[in-house]
Amino acid sequence: MSTEPTEPIRFDTKIAVLLREDLEPWQRLNVTAFLVSGLGTQLPEVIGEPYEDADGVAYLPMFRQPVLVFEGTKETLTAAHARALSRALPRALFTSDLFTTGNDRDNRAAVRAVPTGELDLVGLAVYGPRNGVDKVVKGARMHP
């Protein structure tokens, strides 16, 4: 008999990924994976407990809550980025330049070479209070 609570779990925080709508399917998946990896490394509270199957085989922990994926225009991403910065929410970004690099060092150099207002964003991940994240992704739509 399980001793796990059965009442629904409600989160007062939200994890959201916003992707530019013109990305190829493989790019959407790649950008999403990169973006959420940044949140998990810096925000330990978003990570749940490790998993274990019935045979006792251990698996890595994952996020403790859903990740909502949105899409929008280039302008939507630019506005969302500005709102995330103004609210000082934890964020990760992916720019179009990162599709031409092949490693973390070159990725960081590509971002560092561009002023904030000129970043060609293709993806943004944010974490924070539900209402703050909702305001950041305003104007975006849920990814199909």
mmCIF file of C-alpha atoms in Angstrom:
data_model
loop_
_atom_site.group_PDB
_atom_site.id
_atom_site.type_symbol
_atom_site.label_atom_id
_atom_site.label_comp_id
_atom_site.label_asym_id
_atom_site.label_seq_id
_atom_site.Cartn_x
_atom_site.Cartn_y
_atom_site.Cartn_z
ATOM 1 C CA MET A 1 0.000 0.000 0.000
ATOM 2 C CA SER A 2 1.409 3.366 -1.067
ATOM 3 C CA THR A 3 1.930 6.056 1.553
ATOM 4 C CA GLU A 4 2.280 8.767 -1.125
ATOM 5 C CA PRO A 5 -0.179 11.672 -0.770
ATOM 6 C CA THR A 6 -2.953 11.591 -3.386
ATOM 7 C CA GLU A 7 -4.077 15.224 -3.439
ATOM 8 C CA PRO A 8 -3.117 17.222 -6.564
ATOM 9 C CA ILE A 9 0.162 19.101 -6.446
ATOM 10 C CA ARG A 10 -0.117 22.806 -7.242
ATOM 11 C CA PHE A 11 2.941 24.881 -8.030
ATOM 12 C CA ASP A 12 3.302 28.568 -7.276
ATOM 13 C CA THR A 13 6.152 28.716 -9.801
ATOM 14 C CA LYS A 14 6.367 28.062 -13.513
ATOM 15 C CA ILE A 15 9.013 26.874 -15.957
ATOM 16 C CA ALA A 16 8.435 28.196 -19.474
ATOM 17 C CA VAL A 17 10.343 27.853 -22.723
ATOM 18 C CA LEU A 18 9.595 30.269 -25.548
ATOM 19 C CA LEU A 19 10.732 29.269 -29.037
ATOM 20 C CA ARG A 20 10.788 31.340 -32.192
ATOM 21 C CA GLU A 21 8.057 30.063 -34.484
ATOM 22 C CA ASP A 22 10.248 29.732 -37.590
ATOM 23 C CA LEU A 23 12.577 27.044 -36.202
ATOM 24 C CA GLU A 24 12.887 23.641 -37.851
ATOM 25 C CA PRO A 25 11.602 20.703 -35.733
ATOM 26 C CA TRP A 26 15.123 19.490 -34.897
ATOM 27 C CA GLN A 27 16.074 23.039 -33.853
ATOM 28 C CA ARG A 28 13.047 23.306 -31.534
ATOM 29 C CA LEU A 29 14.035 20.124 -29.739
ATOM 30 C CA ASN A 30 17.706 21.046 -29.531
ATOM 31 C CA VAL A 31 17.040 24.578 -28.279
ATOM 32 C CA THR A 32 14.544 23.340 -25.672
ATOM 33 C CA ALA A 33 17.008 20.769 -24.332
ATOM 34 C CA PHE A 34 19.810 23.324 -24.066
ATOM 35 C CA LEU A 35 17.609 25.952 -22.423
ATOM 36 C CA VAL A 36 16.168 23.766 -19.676
ATOM 37 C CA SER A 37 19.595 22.356 -18.838
ATOM 38 C CA GLY A 38 20.586 25.846 -17.728
ATOM 39 C CA LEU A 39 17.678 26.125 -15.303
ATOM 40 C CA GLY A 40 18.364 22.776 -13.675
ATOM 41 C CA THR A 41 22.003 23.554 -12.989
ATOM 42 C CA GLN A 42 21.403 26.886 -11.235
ATOM 43 C CA LEU A 43 18.068 26.362 -9.516
ATOM 44 C CA PRO A 44 18.198 23.202 -7.385
ATOM 45 C CA GLU A 45 14.636 23.780 -6.167
ATOM 46 C CA VAL A 46 13.286 22.894 -9.640
ATOM 47 C CA ILE A 47 14.760 19.386 -9.466
ATOM 48 C CA GLY A 48 12.786 16.546 -7.908
ATOM 49 C CA GLU A 49 13.995 13.337 -6.298
ATOM 50 C CA PRO A 50 15.812 10.547 -8.182
ATOM 51 C CA TYR A 51 13.713 7.827 -9.800
ATOM 52 C CA GLU A 52 13.907 4.092 -9.241
ATOM 53 C CA ASP A 53 12.073 1.318 -11.059
ATOM 54 C CA ALA A 54 10.546 -1.785 -9.438
ATOM 55 C CA ASP A 55 13.843 -3.668 -9.870
ATOM 56 C CA GLY A 56 15.781 -1.009 -7.956
ATOM 57 C CA VAL A 57 17.511 0.468 -11.012
ATOM 58 C CA ALA A 58 18.244 4.137 -10.299
ATOM 59 C CA TYR A 59 17.563 7.028 -12.714
ATOM 60 C CA LEU A 60 18.493 10.688 -12.583
ATOM 61 C CA PRO A 61 16.105 13.192 -11.027
ATOM 62 C CA MET A 62 14.157 15.489 -13.344
ATOM 63 C CA PHE A 63 12.190 18.688 -12.963
ATOM 64 C CA ARG A 64 9.605 18.501 -10.199
ATOM 65 C CA GLN A 65 7.032 20.336 -12.288
ATOM 66 C CA PRO A 66 5.911 20.560 -15.921
ATOM 67 C CA VAL A 67 7.787 22.626 -18.474
ATOM 68 C CA LEU A 68 5.409 24.678 -20.615
ATOM 69 C CA VAL A 69 6.606 25.302 -24.163
ATOM 70 C CA PHE A 70 5.413 28.337 -26.107
ATOM 71 C CA GLU A 71 6.164 29.787 -29.521
ATOM 72 C CA GLY A 72 6.126 33.263 -30.926
ATOM 73 C CA THR A 73 7.596 35.674 -33.423
ATOM 74 C CA LYS A 74 11.038 37.203 -33.224
ATOM 75 C CA GLU A 75 9.389 40.326 -31.794
ATOM 76 C CA THR A 76 7.578 38.247 -29.154
ATOM 77 C CA LEU A 77 10.909 36.768 -28.049
ATOM 78 C CA THR A 78 12.560 40.202 -27.913
ATOM 79 C CA ALA A 79 9.730 41.573 -25.762
ATOM 80 C CA ALA A 80 9.733 38.491 -23.508
ATOM 81 C CA HIS A 81 13.499 38.808 -23.025
ATOM 82 C CA ALA A 82 13.125 42.455 -21.989
ATOM 83 C CA ARG A 83 10.345 41.543 -19.529
ATOM 84 C CA ALA A 84 12.405 38.685 -18.049
ATOM 85 C CA LEU A 85 15.323 41.074 -17.549
ATOM 86 C CA SER A 86 13.134 43.784 -15.999
ATOM 87 C CA ARG A 87 11.708 41.235 -13.538
ATOM 88 C CA ALA A 88 15.160 39.760 -12.852
ATOM 89 C CA LEU A 89 13.807 36.243 -13.421
ATOM 90 C CA PRO A 90 16.263 33.375 -13.819
ATOM 91 C CA ARG A 91 16.635 32.827 -17.555
ATOM 92 C CA ALA A 92 18.556 30.964 -20.225
ATOM 93 C CA LEU A 93 18.854 32.087 -23.834
ATOM 94 C CA PHE A 94 19.667 30.558 -27.196
ATOM 95 C CA THR A 95 20.621 32.777 -30.118
ATOM 96 C CA SER A 96 20.750 31.956 -33.823
ATOM 97 C CA ASP A 97 24.548 32.192 -33.675
ATOM 98 C CA LEU A 98 24.658 29.056 -31.514
ATOM 99 C CA PHE A 99 23.548 26.926 -34.456
ATOM 100 C CA THR A 100 26.957 27.603 -36.059
ATOM 101 C CA THR A 101 29.119 26.733 -33.060
ATOM 102 C CA GLY A 102 29.998 23.279 -31.829
ATOM 103 C CA ASN A 103 30.913 23.609 -28.169
ATOM 104 C CA ASP A 104 30.218 25.470 -24.954
ATOM 105 C CA ARG A 105 33.260 27.754 -25.186
ATOM 106 C CA ASP A 106 32.296 28.990 -28.643
ATOM 107 C CA ASN A 107 28.633 29.284 -27.598
ATOM 108 C CA ARG A 108 29.536 31.583 -24.714
ATOM 109 C CA ALA A 109 31.851 33.642 -26.945
ATOM 110 C CA ALA A 110 29.087 34.044 -29.558
ATOM 111 C CA VAL A 111 26.663 35.404 -26.952
ATOM 112 C CA ARG A 112 29.311 37.604 -25.338
ATOM 113 C CA ALA A 113 30.075 39.235 -28.726
ATOM 114 C CA VAL A 114 26.567 40.708 -29.117
ATOM 115 C CA PRO A 115 25.031 43.561 -27.062
ATOM 116 C CA THR A 116 21.855 42.628 -25.165
ATOM 117 C CA GLY A 117 19.517 44.614 -27.404
ATOM 118 C CA GLU A 118 20.949 43.057 -30.565
ATOM 119 C CA LEU A 119 20.760 39.370 -29.586
ATOM 120 C CA ASP A 120 19.053 37.312 -32.314
ATOM 121 C CA LEU A 121 16.996 35.188 -29.937
ATOM 122 C CA VAL A 122 15.526 31.880 -31.053
ATOM 123 C CA GLY A 123 14.756 30.578 -27.563
ATOM 124 C CA LEU A 124 14.309 31.719 -23.993
ATOM 125 C CA ALA A 125 13.638 29.772 -20.797
ATOM 126 C CA VAL A 126 12.399 31.458 -17.634
ATOM 127 C CA TYR A 127 11.534 30.342 -14.137
ATOM 128 C CA GLY A 128 9.774 32.168 -11.380
ATOM 129 C CA PRO A 129 6.423 32.979 -9.799
ATOM 130 C CA ARG A 130 3.535 31.904 -12.026
ATOM 131 C CA ASN A 131 2.216 35.419 -12.583
ATOM 132 C CA GLY A 132 5.673 36.797 -13.389
ATOM 133 C CA VAL A 133 6.399 34.079 -15.941
ATOM 134 C CA ASP A 134 2.908 34.529 -17.434
ATOM 135 C CA LYS A 135 3.692 38.230 -17.939
ATOM 136 C CA VAL A 136 7.026 37.398 -19.585
ATOM 137 C CA VAL A 137 5.479 35.047 -22.161
ATOM 138 C CA LYS A 138 2.474 37.302 -22.816
ATOM 139 C CA GLY A 139 1.652 37.322 -26.514
ATOM 140 C CA ALA A 140 3.096 33.854 -27.122
ATOM 141 C CA ARG A 141 0.967 30.783 -27.778
ATOM 142 C CA MET A 142 1.340 27.243 -26.535
ATOM 143 C CA HIS A 143 3.564 25.173 -28.809
ATOM 144 C CA PRO A 144 1.418 22.849 -30.941
#
